PDB file of C-alpha atoms in Angstrom:
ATOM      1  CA  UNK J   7     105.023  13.968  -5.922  1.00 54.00           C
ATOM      2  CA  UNK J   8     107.667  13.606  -3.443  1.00 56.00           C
ATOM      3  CA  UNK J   9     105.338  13.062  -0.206  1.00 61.00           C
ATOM      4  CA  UNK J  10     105.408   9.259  -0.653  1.00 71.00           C
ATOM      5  CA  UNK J  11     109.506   9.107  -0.872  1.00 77.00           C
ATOM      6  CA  UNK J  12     109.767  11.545   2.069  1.00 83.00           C
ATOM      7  CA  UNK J  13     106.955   9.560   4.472  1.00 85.00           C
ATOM      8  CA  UNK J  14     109.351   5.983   3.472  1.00 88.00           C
ATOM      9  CA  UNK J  15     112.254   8.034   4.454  1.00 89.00           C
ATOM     10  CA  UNK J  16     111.092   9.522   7.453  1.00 91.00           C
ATOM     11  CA  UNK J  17     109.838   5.848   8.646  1.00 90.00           C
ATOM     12  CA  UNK J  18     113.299   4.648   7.621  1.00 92.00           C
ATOM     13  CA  UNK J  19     114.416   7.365   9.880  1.00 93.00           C
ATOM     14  CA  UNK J  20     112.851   6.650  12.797  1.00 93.00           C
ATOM     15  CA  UNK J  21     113.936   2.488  12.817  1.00 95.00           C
ATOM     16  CA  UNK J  22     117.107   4.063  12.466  1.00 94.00           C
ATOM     17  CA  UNK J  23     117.256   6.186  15.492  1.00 94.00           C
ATOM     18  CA  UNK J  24     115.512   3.866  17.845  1.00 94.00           C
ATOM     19  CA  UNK J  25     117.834   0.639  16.688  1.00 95.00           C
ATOM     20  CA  UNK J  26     121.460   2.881  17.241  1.00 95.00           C
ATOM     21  CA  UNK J  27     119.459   3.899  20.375  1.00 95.00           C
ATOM     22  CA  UNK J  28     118.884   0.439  21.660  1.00 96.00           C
ATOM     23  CA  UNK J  29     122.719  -0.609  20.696  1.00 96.00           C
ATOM     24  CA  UNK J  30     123.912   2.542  22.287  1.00 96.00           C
ATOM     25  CA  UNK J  31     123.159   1.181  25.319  1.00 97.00           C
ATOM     26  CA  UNK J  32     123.657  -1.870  24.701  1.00 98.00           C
ATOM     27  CA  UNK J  33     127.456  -0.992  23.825  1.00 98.00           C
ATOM     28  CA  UNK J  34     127.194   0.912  27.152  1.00 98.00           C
ATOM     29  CA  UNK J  35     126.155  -2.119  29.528  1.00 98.00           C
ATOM     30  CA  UNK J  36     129.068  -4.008  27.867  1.00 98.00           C
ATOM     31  CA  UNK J  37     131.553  -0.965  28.330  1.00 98.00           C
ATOM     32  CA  UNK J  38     130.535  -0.307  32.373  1.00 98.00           C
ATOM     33  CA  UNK J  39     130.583  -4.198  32.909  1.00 98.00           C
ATOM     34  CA  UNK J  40     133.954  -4.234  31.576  1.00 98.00           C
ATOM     35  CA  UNK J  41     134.692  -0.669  33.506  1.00 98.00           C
ATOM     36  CA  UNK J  42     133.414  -2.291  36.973  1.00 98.00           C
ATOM     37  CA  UNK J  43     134.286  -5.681  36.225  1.00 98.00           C
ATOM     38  CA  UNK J  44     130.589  -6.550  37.566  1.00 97.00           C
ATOM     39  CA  UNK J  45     127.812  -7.677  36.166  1.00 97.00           C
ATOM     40  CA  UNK J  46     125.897  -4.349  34.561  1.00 98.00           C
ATOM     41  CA  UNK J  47     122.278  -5.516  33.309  1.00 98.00           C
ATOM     42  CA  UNK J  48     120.606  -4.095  29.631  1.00 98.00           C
ATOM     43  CA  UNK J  49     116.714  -4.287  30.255  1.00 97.00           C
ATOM     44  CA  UNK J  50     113.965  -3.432  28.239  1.00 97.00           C
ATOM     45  CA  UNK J  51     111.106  -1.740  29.751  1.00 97.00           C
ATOM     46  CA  UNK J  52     107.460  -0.974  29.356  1.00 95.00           C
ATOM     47  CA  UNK J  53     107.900   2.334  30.696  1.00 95.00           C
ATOM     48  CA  UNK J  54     110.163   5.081  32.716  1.00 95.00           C
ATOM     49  CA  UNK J  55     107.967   5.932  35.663  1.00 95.00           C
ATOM     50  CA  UNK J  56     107.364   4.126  38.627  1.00 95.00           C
ATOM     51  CA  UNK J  57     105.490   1.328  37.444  1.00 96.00           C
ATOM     52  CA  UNK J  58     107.293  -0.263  34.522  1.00 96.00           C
ATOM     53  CA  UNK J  59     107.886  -3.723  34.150  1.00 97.00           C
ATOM     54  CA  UNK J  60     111.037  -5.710  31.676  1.00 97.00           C
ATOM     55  CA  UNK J  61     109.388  -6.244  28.711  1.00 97.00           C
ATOM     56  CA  UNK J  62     110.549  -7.879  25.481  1.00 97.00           C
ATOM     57  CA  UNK J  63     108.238  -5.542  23.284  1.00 96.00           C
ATOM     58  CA  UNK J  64     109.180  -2.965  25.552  1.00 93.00           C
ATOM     59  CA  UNK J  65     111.008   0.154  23.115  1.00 89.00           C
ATOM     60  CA  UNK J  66     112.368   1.699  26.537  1.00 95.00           C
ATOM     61  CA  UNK J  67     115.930   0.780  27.736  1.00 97.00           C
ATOM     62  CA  UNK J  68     117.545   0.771  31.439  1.00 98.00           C
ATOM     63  CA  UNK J  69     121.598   0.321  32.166  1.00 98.00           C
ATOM     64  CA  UNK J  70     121.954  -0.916  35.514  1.00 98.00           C
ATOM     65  CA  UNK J  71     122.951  -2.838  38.218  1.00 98.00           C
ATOM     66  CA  UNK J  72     120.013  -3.959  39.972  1.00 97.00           C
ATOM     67  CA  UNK J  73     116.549  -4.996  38.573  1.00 97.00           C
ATOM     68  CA  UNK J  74     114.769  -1.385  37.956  1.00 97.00           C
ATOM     69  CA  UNK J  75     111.240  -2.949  37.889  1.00 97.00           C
ATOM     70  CA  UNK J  76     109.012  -0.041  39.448  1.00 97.00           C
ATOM     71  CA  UNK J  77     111.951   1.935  39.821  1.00 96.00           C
ATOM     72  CA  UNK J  78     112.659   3.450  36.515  1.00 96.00           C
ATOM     73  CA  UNK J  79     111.852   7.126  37.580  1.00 94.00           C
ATOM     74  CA  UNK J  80     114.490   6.753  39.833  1.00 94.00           C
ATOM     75  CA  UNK J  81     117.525   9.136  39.207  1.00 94.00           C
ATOM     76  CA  UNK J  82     120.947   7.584  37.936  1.00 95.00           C
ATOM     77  CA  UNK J  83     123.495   7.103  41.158  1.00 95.00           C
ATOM     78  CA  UNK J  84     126.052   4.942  42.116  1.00 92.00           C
ATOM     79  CA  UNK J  85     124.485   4.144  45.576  1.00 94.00           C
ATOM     80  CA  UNK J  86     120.593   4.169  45.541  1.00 93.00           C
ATOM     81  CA  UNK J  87     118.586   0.920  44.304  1.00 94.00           C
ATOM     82  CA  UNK J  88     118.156   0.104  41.632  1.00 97.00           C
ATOM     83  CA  UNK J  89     121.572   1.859  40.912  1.00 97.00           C
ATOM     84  CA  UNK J  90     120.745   3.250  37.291  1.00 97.00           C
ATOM     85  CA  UNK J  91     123.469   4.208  34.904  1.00 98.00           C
ATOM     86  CA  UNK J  92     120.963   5.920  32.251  1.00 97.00           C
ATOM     87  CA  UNK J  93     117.851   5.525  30.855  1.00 96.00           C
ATOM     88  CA  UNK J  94     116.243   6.470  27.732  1.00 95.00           C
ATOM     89  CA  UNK J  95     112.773   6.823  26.089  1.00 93.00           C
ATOM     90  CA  UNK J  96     111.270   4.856  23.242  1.00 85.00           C
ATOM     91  CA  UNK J  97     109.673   8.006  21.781  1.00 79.00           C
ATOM     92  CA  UNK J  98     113.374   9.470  20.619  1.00 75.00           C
ATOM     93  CA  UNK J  99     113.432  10.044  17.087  1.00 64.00           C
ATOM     94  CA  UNK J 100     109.618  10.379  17.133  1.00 68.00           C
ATOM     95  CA  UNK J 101     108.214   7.838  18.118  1.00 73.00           C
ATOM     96  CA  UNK J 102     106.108   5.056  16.263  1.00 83.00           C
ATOM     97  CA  UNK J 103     109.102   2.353  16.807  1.00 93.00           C
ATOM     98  CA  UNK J 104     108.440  -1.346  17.551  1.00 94.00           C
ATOM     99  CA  UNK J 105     111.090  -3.434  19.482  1.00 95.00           C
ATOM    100  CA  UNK J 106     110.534  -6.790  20.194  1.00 97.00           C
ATOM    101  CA  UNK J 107     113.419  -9.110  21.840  1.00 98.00           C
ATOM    102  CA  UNK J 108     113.982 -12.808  21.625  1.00 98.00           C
ATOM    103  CA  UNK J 109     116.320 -15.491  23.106  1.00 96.00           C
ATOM    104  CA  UNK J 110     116.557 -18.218  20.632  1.00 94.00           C
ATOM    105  CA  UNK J 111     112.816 -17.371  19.338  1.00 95.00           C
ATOM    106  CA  UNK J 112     111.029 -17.131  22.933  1.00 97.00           C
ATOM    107  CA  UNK J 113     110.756 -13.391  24.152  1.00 97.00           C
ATOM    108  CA  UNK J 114     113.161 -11.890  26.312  1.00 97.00           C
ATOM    109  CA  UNK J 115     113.865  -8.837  28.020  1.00 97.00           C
ATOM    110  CA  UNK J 116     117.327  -8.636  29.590  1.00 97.00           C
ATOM    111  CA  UNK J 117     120.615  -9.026  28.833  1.00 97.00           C
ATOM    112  CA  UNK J 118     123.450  -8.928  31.498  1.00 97.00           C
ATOM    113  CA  UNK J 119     127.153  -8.721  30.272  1.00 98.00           C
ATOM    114  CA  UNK J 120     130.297  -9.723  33.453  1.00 97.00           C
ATOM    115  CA  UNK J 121     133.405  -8.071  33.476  1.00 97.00           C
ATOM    116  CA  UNK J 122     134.766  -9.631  30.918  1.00 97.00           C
ATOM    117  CA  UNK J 123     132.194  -8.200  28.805  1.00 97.00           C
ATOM    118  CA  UNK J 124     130.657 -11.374  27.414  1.00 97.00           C
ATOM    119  CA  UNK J 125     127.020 -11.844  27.964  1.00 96.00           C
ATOM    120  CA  UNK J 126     125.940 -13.930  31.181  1.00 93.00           C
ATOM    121  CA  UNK J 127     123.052 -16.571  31.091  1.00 85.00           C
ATOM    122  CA  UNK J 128     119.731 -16.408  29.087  1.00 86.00           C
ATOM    123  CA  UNK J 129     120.523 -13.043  27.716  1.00 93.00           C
ATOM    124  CA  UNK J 130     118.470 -11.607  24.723  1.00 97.00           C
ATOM    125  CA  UNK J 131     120.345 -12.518  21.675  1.00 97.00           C
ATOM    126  CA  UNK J 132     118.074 -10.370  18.921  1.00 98.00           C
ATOM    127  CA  UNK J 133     116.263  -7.346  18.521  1.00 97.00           C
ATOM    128  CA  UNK J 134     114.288  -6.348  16.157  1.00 97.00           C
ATOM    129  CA  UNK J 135     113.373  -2.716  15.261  1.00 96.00           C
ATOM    130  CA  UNK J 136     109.804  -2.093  13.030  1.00 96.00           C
ATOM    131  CA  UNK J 137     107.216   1.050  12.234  1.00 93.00           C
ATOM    132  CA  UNK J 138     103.859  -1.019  12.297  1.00 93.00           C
ATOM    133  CA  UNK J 139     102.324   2.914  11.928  1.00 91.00           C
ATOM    134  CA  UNK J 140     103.974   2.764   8.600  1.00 91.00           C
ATOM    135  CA  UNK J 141     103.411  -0.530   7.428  1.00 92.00           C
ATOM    136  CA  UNK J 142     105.203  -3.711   6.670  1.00 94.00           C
ATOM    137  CA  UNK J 143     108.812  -4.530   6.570  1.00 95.00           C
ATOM    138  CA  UNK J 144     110.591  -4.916   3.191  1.00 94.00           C
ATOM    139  CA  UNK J 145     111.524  -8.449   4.254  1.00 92.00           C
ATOM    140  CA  UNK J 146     107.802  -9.042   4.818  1.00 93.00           C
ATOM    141  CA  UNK J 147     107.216  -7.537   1.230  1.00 93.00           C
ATOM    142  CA  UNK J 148     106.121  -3.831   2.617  1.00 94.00           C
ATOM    143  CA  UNK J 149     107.560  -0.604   2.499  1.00 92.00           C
ATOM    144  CA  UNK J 150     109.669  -0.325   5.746  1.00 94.00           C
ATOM    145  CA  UNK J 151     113.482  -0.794   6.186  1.00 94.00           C
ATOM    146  CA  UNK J 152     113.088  -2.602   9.296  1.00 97.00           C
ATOM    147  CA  UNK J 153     116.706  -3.103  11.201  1.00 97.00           C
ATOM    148  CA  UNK J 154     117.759  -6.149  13.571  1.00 98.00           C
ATOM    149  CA  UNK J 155     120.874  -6.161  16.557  1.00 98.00           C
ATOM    150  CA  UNK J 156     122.141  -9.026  17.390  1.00 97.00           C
ATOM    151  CA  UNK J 157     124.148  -9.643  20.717  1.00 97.00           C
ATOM    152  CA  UNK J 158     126.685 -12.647  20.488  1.00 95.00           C
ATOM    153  CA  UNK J 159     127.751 -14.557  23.094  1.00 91.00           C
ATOM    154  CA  UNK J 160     130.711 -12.400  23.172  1.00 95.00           C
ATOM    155  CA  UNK J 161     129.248  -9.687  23.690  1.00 96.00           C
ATOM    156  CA  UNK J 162     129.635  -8.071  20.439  1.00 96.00           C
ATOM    157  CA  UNK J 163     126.640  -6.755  18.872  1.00 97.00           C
ATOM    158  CA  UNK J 164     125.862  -5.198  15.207  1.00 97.00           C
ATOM    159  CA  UNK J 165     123.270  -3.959  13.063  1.00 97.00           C
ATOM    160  CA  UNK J 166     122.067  -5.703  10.316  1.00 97.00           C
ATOM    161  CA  UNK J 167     119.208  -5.676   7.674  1.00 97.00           C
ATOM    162  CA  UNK J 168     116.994  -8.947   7.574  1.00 96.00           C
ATOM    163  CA  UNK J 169     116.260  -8.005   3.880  1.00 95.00           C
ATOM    164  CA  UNK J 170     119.582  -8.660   2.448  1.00 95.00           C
ATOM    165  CA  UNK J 171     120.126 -12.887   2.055  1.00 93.00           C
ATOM    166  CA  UNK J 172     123.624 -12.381  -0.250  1.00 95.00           C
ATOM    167  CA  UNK J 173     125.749 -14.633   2.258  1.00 94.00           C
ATOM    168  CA  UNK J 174     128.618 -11.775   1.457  1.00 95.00           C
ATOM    169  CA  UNK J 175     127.037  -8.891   1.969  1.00 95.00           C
ATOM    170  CA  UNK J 176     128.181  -7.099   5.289  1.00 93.00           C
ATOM    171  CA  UNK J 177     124.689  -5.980   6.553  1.00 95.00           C
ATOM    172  CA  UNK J 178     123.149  -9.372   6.307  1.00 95.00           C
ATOM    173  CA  UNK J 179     121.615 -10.564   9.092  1.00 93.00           C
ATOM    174  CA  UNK J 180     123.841 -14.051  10.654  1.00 86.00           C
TER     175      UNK J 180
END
């Protein structure tokens, strides 16, 4: 009786865990830029060995300095290209996480924050956060609490829920 409220929840869980994961390091580009006062980049990635590429649909994430593409096995230091400040995996929280990144609709795979912590250039500007394994989102008339961040200008970002439309309601999506 209970196995189809605990699989929802357990997909809820997981969009969860990989969105605070994704604006965990978001938060921490913004925080080291700031810290440095130098640019610190926020990448996406397809993967965490040596060949990974920035991808927009990419559910891996890279703080650093430098571009990490192929370098994303690479340990985190201060000195040695592409100067990582920490990586993590897409498969935290088990796994079976989406995340696809946009600039004003087109795809998008990096954002860089400056000292002042505001966010430099064609930065991404949305994230979204799904579990295609367990169907639709609930603004797409499935099952799945799907979550969005969005990054403003600023540099501020928040999580919100693209099902809510009340224009008052505090997890509504801007």
């Amino acid at each position: 009786l209970g196995l189809p409220v605990m699989s929802e929840w357990m997909a809820d869980s997981r969009v969860r865990v990989a969105t605070e994961s994704v604006q965990t390091g978001i938060m921490l580009a913004r925080a080291e830029a700031i810290r440095r006062n130098a640019p610190v980049r926020f990448q996406l990635t397809s993967s965490l060995d040596d060949s990974c590429t920035l991808s927009a649909g990419g559910a891996n994430w890279v703080v650093s300095l430098d571009d990490p593409t192929e370098s994303c096995d690479v340990a985190p230091s201060q000195d040695n290209p592409p100067r990582i400040i920490q990586i993590r995996s897409g498969s935290e929280g088990g796994g079976a996480t989406a995340v696809s990144a946009t600039r004003g609709g087109a795809p998008a795979n990096l954002a860089t924050f400056v000292g002042t912590g505001r966010l430099s250039g064609f930065s991404i500007d949305t994230i979204n956060v799904t579990n295609p394994a367990a169907g639709a989102c609930q603004h797409a008339g499935g099952n799945v609490r799907c979550l969005r961040i969005r990054i403003m200008n600023g540099g501020d970002s928040r999580i919100c829920d693209p099902r809510v439309t009340d224009a008052n309601d505090l997890r509504r999506c801007p």
